[in-house]
Coordinates of C-alpha atoms and ligand atoms in Angstrom, one line a residue:
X1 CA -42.0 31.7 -103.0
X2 CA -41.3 31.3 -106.4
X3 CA -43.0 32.8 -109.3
X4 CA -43.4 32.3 -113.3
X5 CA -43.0 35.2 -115.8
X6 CA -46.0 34.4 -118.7
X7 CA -45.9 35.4 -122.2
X8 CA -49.5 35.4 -123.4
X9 CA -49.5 35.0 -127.2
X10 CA -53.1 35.5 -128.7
X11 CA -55.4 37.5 -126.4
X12 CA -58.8 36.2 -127.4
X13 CA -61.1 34.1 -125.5
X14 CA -58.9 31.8 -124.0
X15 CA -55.6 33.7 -123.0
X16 CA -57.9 36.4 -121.3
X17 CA -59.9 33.9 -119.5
X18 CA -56.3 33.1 -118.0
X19 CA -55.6 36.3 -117.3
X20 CA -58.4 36.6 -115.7
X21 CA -57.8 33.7 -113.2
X22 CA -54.5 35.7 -112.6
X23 CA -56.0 38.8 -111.9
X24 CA -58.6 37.7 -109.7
X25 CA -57.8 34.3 -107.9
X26 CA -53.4 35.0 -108.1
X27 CA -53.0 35.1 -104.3
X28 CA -54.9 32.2 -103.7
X29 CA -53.6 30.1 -106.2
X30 CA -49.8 31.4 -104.8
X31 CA -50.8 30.2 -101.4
X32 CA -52.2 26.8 -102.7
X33 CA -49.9 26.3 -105.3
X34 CA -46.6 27.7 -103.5
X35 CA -45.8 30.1 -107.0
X36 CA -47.0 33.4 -108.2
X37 CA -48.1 34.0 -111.8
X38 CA -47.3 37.4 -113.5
X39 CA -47.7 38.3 -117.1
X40 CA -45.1 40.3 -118.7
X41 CA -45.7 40.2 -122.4
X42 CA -49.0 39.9 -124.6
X43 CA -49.3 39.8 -128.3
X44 CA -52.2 39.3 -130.2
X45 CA -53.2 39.8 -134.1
X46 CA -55.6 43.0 -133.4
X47 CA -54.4 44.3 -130.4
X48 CA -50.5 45.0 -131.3
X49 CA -48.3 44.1 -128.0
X50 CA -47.0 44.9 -124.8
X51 CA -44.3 44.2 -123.0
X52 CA -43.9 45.3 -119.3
X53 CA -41.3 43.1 -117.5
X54 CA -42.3 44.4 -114.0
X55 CA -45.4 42.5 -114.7
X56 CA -48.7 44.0 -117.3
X57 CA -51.5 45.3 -114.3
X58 CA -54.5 43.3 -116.2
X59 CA -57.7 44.6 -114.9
X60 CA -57.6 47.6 -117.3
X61 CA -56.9 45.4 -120.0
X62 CA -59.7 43.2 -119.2
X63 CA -62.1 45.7 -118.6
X64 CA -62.0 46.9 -122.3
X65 CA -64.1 45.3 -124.9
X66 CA -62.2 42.2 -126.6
X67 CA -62.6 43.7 -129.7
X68 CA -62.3 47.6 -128.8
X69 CA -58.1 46.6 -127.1
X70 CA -55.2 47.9 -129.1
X71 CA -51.7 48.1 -126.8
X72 CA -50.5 50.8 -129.3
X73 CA -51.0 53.6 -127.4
X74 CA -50.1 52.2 -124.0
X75 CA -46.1 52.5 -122.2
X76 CA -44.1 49.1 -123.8
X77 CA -47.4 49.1 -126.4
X78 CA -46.9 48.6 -129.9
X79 CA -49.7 48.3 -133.0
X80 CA -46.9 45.4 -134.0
X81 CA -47.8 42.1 -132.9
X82 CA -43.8 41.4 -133.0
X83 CA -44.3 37.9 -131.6
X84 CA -40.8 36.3 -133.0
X85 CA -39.7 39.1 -130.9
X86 CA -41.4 38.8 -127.9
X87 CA -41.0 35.1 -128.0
X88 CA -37.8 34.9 -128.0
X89 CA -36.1 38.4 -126.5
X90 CA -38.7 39.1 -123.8
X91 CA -37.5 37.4 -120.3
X92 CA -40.5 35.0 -119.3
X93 CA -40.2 31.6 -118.2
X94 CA -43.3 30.3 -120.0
X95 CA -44.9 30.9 -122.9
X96 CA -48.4 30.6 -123.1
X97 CA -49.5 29.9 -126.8
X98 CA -53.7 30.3 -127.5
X99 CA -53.7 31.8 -131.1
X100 CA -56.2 30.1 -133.7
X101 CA -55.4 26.5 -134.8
X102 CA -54.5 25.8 -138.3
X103 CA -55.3 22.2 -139.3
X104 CA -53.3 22.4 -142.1
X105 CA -49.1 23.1 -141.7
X106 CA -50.1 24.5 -138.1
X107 CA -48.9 28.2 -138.3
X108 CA -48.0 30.3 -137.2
X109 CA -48.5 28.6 -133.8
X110 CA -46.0 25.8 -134.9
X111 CA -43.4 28.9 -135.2
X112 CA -44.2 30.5 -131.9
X113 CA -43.6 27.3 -130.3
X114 CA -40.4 26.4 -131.8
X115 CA -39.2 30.0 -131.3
X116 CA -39.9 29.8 -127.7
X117 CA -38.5 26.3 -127.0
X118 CA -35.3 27.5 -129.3
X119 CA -34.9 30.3 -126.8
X120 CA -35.2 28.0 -123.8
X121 CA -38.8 28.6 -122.9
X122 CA -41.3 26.2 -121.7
X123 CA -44.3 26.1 -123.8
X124 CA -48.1 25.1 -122.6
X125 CA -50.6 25.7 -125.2
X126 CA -54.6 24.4 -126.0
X127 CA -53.5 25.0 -129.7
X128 CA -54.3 21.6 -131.7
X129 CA -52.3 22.4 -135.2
X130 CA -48.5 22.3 -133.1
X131 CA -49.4 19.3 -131.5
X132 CA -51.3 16.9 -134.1
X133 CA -48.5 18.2 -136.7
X134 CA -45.1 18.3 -135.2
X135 CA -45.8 16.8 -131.6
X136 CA -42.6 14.6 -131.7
X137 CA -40.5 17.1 -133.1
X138 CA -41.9 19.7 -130.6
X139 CA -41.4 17.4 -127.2
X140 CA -37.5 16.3 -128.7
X141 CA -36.8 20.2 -129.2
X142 CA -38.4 20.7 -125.3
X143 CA -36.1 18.0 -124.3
X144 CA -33.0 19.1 -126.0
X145 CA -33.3 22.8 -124.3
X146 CA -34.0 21.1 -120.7
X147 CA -37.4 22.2 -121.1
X148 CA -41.2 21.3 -121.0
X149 CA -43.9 21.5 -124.1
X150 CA -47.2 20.9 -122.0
X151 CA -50.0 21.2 -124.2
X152 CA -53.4 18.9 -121.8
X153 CA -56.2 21.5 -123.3
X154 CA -55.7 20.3 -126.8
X155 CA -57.9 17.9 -126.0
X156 CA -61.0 17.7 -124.3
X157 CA -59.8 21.3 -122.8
X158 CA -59.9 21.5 -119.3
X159 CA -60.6 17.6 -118.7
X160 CA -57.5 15.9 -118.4
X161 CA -57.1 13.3 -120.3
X162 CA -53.9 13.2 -121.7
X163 CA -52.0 13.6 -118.1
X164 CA -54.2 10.7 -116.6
X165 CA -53.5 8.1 -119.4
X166 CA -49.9 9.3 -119.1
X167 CA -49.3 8.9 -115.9
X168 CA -52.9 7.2 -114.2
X169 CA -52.7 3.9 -116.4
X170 CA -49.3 2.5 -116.4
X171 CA -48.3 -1.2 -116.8
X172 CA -52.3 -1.0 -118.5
X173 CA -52.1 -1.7 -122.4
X174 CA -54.4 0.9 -124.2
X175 CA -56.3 -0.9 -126.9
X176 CA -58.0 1.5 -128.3
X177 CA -59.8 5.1 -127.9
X178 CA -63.1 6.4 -128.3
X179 CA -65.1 9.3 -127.7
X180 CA -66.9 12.5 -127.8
X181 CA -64.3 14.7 -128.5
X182 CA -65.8 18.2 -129.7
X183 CA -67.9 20.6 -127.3
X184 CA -69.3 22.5 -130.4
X185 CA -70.9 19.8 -132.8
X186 CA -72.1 18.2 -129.4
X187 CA -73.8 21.6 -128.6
X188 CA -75.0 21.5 -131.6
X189 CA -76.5 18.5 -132.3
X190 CA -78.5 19.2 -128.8
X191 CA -79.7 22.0 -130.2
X192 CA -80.9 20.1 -133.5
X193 CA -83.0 17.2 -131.5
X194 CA -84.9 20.9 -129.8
X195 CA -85.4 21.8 -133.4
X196 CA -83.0 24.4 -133.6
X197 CA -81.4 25.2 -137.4
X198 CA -77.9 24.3 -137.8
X199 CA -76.9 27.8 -138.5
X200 CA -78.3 29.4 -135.5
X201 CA -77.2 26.6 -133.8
X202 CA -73.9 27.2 -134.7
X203 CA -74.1 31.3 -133.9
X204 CA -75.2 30.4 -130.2
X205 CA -71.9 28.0 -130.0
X206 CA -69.7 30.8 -131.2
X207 CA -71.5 33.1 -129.0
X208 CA -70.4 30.9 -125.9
X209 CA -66.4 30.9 -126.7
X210 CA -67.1 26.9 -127.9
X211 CA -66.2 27.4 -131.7
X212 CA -63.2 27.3 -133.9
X213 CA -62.2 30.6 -135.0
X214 CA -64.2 28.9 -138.3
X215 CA -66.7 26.7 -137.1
X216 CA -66.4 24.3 -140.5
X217 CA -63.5 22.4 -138.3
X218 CA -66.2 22.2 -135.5
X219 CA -68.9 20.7 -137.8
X220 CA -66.8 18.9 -140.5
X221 CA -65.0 16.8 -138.0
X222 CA -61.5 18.5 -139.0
X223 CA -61.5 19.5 -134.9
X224 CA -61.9 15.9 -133.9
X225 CA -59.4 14.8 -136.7
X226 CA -56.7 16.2 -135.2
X227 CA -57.4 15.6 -131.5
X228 CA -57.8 11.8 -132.8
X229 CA -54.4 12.1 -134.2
X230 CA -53.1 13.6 -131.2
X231 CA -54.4 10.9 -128.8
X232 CA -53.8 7.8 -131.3
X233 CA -49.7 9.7 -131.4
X234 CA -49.8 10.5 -127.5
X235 CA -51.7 7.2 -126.0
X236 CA -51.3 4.3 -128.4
X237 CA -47.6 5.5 -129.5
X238 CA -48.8 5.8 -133.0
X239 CA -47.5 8.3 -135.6
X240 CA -50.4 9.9 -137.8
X241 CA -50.8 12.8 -139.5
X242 CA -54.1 14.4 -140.3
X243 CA -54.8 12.5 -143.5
X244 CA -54.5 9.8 -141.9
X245 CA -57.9 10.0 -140.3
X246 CA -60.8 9.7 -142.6
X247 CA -63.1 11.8 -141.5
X248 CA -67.1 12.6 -142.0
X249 CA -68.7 15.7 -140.0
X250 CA -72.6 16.8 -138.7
X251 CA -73.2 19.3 -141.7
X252 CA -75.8 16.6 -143.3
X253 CA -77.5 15.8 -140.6
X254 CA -81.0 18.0 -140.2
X255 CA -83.2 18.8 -137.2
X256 CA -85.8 16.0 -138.3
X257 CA -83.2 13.6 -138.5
X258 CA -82.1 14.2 -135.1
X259 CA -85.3 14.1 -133.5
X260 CA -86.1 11.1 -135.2
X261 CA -83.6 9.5 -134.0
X262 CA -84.7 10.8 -130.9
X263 CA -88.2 8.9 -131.4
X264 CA -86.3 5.7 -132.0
X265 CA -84.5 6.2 -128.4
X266 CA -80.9 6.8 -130.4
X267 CA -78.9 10.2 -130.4
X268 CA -76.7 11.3 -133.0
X269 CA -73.2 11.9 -132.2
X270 CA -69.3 13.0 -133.6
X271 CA -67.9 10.0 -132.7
X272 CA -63.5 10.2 -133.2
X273 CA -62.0 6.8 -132.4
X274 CA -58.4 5.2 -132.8
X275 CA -57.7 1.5 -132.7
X276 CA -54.7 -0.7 -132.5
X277 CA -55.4 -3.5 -135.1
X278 CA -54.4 -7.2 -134.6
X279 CA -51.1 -6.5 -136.7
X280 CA -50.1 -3.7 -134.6
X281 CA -50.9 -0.7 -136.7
X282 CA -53.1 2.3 -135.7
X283 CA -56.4 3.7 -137.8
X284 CA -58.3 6.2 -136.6
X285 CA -61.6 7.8 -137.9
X286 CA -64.3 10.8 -137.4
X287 CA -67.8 9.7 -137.9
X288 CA -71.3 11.0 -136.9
X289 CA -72.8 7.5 -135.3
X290 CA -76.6 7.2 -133.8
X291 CA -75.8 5.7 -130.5
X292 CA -78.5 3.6 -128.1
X293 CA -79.7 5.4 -125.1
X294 CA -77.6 2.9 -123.1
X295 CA -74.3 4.0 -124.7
X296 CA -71.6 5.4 -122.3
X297 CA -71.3 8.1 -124.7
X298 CA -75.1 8.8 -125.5
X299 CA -75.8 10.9 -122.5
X300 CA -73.1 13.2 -123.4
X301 CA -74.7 16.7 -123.4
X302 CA -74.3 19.9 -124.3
X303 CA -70.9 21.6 -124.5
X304 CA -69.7 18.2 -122.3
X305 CA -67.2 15.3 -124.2
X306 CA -66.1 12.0 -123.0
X307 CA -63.0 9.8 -124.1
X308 CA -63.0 6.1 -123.0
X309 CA -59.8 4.5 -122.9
X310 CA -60.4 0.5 -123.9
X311 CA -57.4 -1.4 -121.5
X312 CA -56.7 -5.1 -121.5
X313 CA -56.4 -5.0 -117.4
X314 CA -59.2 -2.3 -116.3
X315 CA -62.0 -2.8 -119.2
X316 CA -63.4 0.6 -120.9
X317 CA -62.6 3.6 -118.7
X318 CA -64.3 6.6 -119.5
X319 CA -63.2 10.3 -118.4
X320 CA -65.6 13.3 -118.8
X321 CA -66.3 16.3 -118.6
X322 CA -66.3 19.8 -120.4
X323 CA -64.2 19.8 -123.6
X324 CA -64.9 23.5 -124.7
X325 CA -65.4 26.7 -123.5
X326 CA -62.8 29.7 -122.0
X327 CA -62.4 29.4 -118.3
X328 CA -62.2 25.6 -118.6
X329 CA -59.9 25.8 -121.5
X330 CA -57.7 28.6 -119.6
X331 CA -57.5 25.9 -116.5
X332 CA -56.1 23.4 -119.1
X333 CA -53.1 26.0 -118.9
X334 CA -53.1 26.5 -115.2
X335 CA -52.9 22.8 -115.0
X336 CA -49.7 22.8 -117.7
X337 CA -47.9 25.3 -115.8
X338 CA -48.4 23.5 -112.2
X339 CA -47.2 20.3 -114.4
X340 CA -44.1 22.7 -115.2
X341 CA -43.5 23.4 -111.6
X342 CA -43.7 20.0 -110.7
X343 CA -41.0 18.5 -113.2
X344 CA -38.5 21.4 -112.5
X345 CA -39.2 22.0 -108.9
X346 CA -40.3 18.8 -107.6
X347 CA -37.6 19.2 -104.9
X348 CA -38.5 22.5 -103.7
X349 CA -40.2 22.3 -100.3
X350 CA -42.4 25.5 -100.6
X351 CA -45.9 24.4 -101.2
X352 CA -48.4 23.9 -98.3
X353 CA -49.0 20.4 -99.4
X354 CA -45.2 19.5 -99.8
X355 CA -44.9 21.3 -96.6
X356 CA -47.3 19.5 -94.8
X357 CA -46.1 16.6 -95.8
X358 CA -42.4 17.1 -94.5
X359 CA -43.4 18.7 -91.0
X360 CA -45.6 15.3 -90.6
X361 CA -44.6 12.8 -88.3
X362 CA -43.8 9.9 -89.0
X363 CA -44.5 6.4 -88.2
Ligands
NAI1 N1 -62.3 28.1 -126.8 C1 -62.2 26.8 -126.5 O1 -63.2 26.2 -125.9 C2 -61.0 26.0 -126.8 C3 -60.0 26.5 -127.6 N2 -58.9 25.8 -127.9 C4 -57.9 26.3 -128.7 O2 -57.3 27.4 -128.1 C5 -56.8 28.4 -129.0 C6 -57.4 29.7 -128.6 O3 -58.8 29.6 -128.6 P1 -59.7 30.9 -128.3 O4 -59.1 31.8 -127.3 O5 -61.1 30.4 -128.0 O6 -59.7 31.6 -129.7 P2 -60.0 33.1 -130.1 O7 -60.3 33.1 -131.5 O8 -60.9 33.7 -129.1 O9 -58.6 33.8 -129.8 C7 -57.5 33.7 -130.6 C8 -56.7 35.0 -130.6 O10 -55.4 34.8 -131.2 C9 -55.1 36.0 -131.9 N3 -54.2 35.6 -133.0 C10 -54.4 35.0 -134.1 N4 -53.3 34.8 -134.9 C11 -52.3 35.4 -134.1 C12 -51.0 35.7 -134.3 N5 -50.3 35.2 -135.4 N6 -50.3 36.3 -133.4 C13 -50.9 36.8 -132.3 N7 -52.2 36.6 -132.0 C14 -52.9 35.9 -133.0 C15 -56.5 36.5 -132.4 O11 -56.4 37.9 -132.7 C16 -57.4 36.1 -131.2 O12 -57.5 37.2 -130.3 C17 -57.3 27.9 -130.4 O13 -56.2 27.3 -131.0 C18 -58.4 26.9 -130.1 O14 -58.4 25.9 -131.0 C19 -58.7 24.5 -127.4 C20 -59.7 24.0 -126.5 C21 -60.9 24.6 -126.3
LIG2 N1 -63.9 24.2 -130.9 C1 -63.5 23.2 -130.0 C2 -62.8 23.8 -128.9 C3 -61.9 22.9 -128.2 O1 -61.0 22.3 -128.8 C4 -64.7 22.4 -129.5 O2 -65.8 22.9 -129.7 O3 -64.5 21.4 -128.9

């Protein structure tokens, strides 16, 4: 059986909640999935890093407090995060980047990425500010080193919508894109049609592992912004940056004002879009919109996000499902990696399934 060496880089809510699938579910998944997972390097901003390449034993690690961890005093510790380092010296096959997302230029996550795919790496990571700046760039380096840049839980997290309109709707022409696109400001405009305040409203959402390390890209739209650029880039073939998207967020809108809407049978929500116009171009926008009740995207709750996909062959088709939170966004990764395996080891006859399918007979 094979097996993939991981290089975690950021150990907050997301890279632990992989770890943790690792630690507890590793032999089931090996069985299933016909590979074994081991991490042998972990860097994050607060804890320093380690580096064991006979695989890191986890549970201790995840049995500390997330803010009480520090590697510094542990064998192949360091207070240093040294990721340029670890990225490129330390001998994993994937790197697994979940550090915060910077709207802006995209670092230092844009660096770890290029550093990894330099050194021949593959790369999966739910980090927005790589993809929505330099996705192109990124996937052309991947290519050049024979390697993949797999990066599904940038949007929507767990729900897959990137791989299905990649590889579910071809010979379909995507029209357009709509949806949903943000767990946080959907949690929290929930909350403000119960009469919950915005700023408590926005504590719970950090509280569940659903926020931006600073909400404001949650509630100002600047979240959705860039997962509208990403889909417009990955699904309609455009190529937008961030400014390209105007963009409004929820900040303005008050408890009354959702439950009145409420009253009128409509619901408030952050609605990102991206359209091909008649002359071939692609806009995209961010906008808080009072849907109707009968709206595919009104009964969107909670934590939950939608995207529907508007196809000249099919109609609208809508995929949902949750689009925050850290075990769903740490199975965005599991599913990146098993993408991984299946590009560069679609040959390899050692899954149950493939097995299965081999030992059948036939006719
Ligand atoms: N939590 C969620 O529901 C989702 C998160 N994402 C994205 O996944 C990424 C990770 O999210 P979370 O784990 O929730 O964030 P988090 O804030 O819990 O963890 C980020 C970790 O990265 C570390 N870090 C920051 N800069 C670093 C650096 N230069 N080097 C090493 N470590 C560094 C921090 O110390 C922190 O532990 C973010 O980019 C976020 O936008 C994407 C989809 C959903
Ligand atoms: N903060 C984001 C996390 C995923 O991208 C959200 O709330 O959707």
């Amino acid at each position: 059986m094979g097996r993939y060496d991981l290089a975690l880089i950021g150990f907050g809510g997301v890279n632990r909640a992989l770890a943790e699938l690792i630690s507890q579910r590793g032999e089931r998944l090996a069985d299933e999935l016909g590979f074994a997972l081991r991490v042998v390097a972990i860097t994050d901003l607060r804890a320093g890093s380690l580096v064991d390449t006979d695989g890191i034993d986890l549970a201790p690690l995840l049995a500390a407090e997330p803010g009480e961890l520090s590697f510094a005093d542990l064998p192949g510790g360091s207070a240093e995060t040294r990721n340029e380092n670890v990225i490129r010296e330390v001998a994993a096959d994937i790197v697994v980047e979940a550090t915060f997302t910077n709207p802006g230029d995209g670092e230092p996550a844009l660096s770890h990425v290029r550093w990894a795919l330099e050194a021949g790496k593959h790369v999966c990571t739910t980090n927005k500010g790589p993809v929505a700046v330099a996705g192109r760039e990124l996937k052309e380096l991947a290519e050049r080193h024979g390697v993949s840049f797999e990066f599904e839980g940038s949007v929507l997290s767990g729900t897959p919508v990137l791989r299905t309109a990649r590889r579910m709707f071809g010979g379909l022409e995507i029209t357009g894109v709509q949806g949903i696109m943000n767990g946080t400001s959907n949690y929290v405009l929930g909350r403000l049609e119960e009469g919950v305040e915005l700023p408590e409203a926005i504590a719970q959402a950090q509280e569940l592992g659903y926020a931006e390390a600073d909400p404001t890209a949650d509630i100002e739209g600047h979240d959705v912004q860039l997962k509208a650029v990403i889909l417009a880039n990955e699904v309609l073939g455009a190529d937008l940056r961030r400014e390209d998207v105007v963009c409004e967020g929820i900040s303005q809108i008050t408890p009354r004002d959702a439950q009145d809407a409420l009253g009128k049978g409509l619901r408030w929500k952050l609605v990102g879009s991206a359209t091909r116009q008649a002359d071939g171009t692609v806009t995209a926008r961010v906008a808080p919109v009072a849907l109707p009740a009968h709206h595919p995207l009104a009964g969107i709750s909670g934590p939950g996000n939608a995207v529907s996909f508007h196809t000249d062959l099919l109609g609208t088709v809508t995929v949902s499902g949750p689009g925050a939170g850290r075990t769903e966004t740490a199975y965005a990764l599991l599913s990146d990696i098993i993408a991984i395996h299946q590009r560069h080891h679609a040959h390899d006859d050692t899954t149950p399934v493939r097995r299965a399918l081999k030992e059948a007979p036939r006719g």
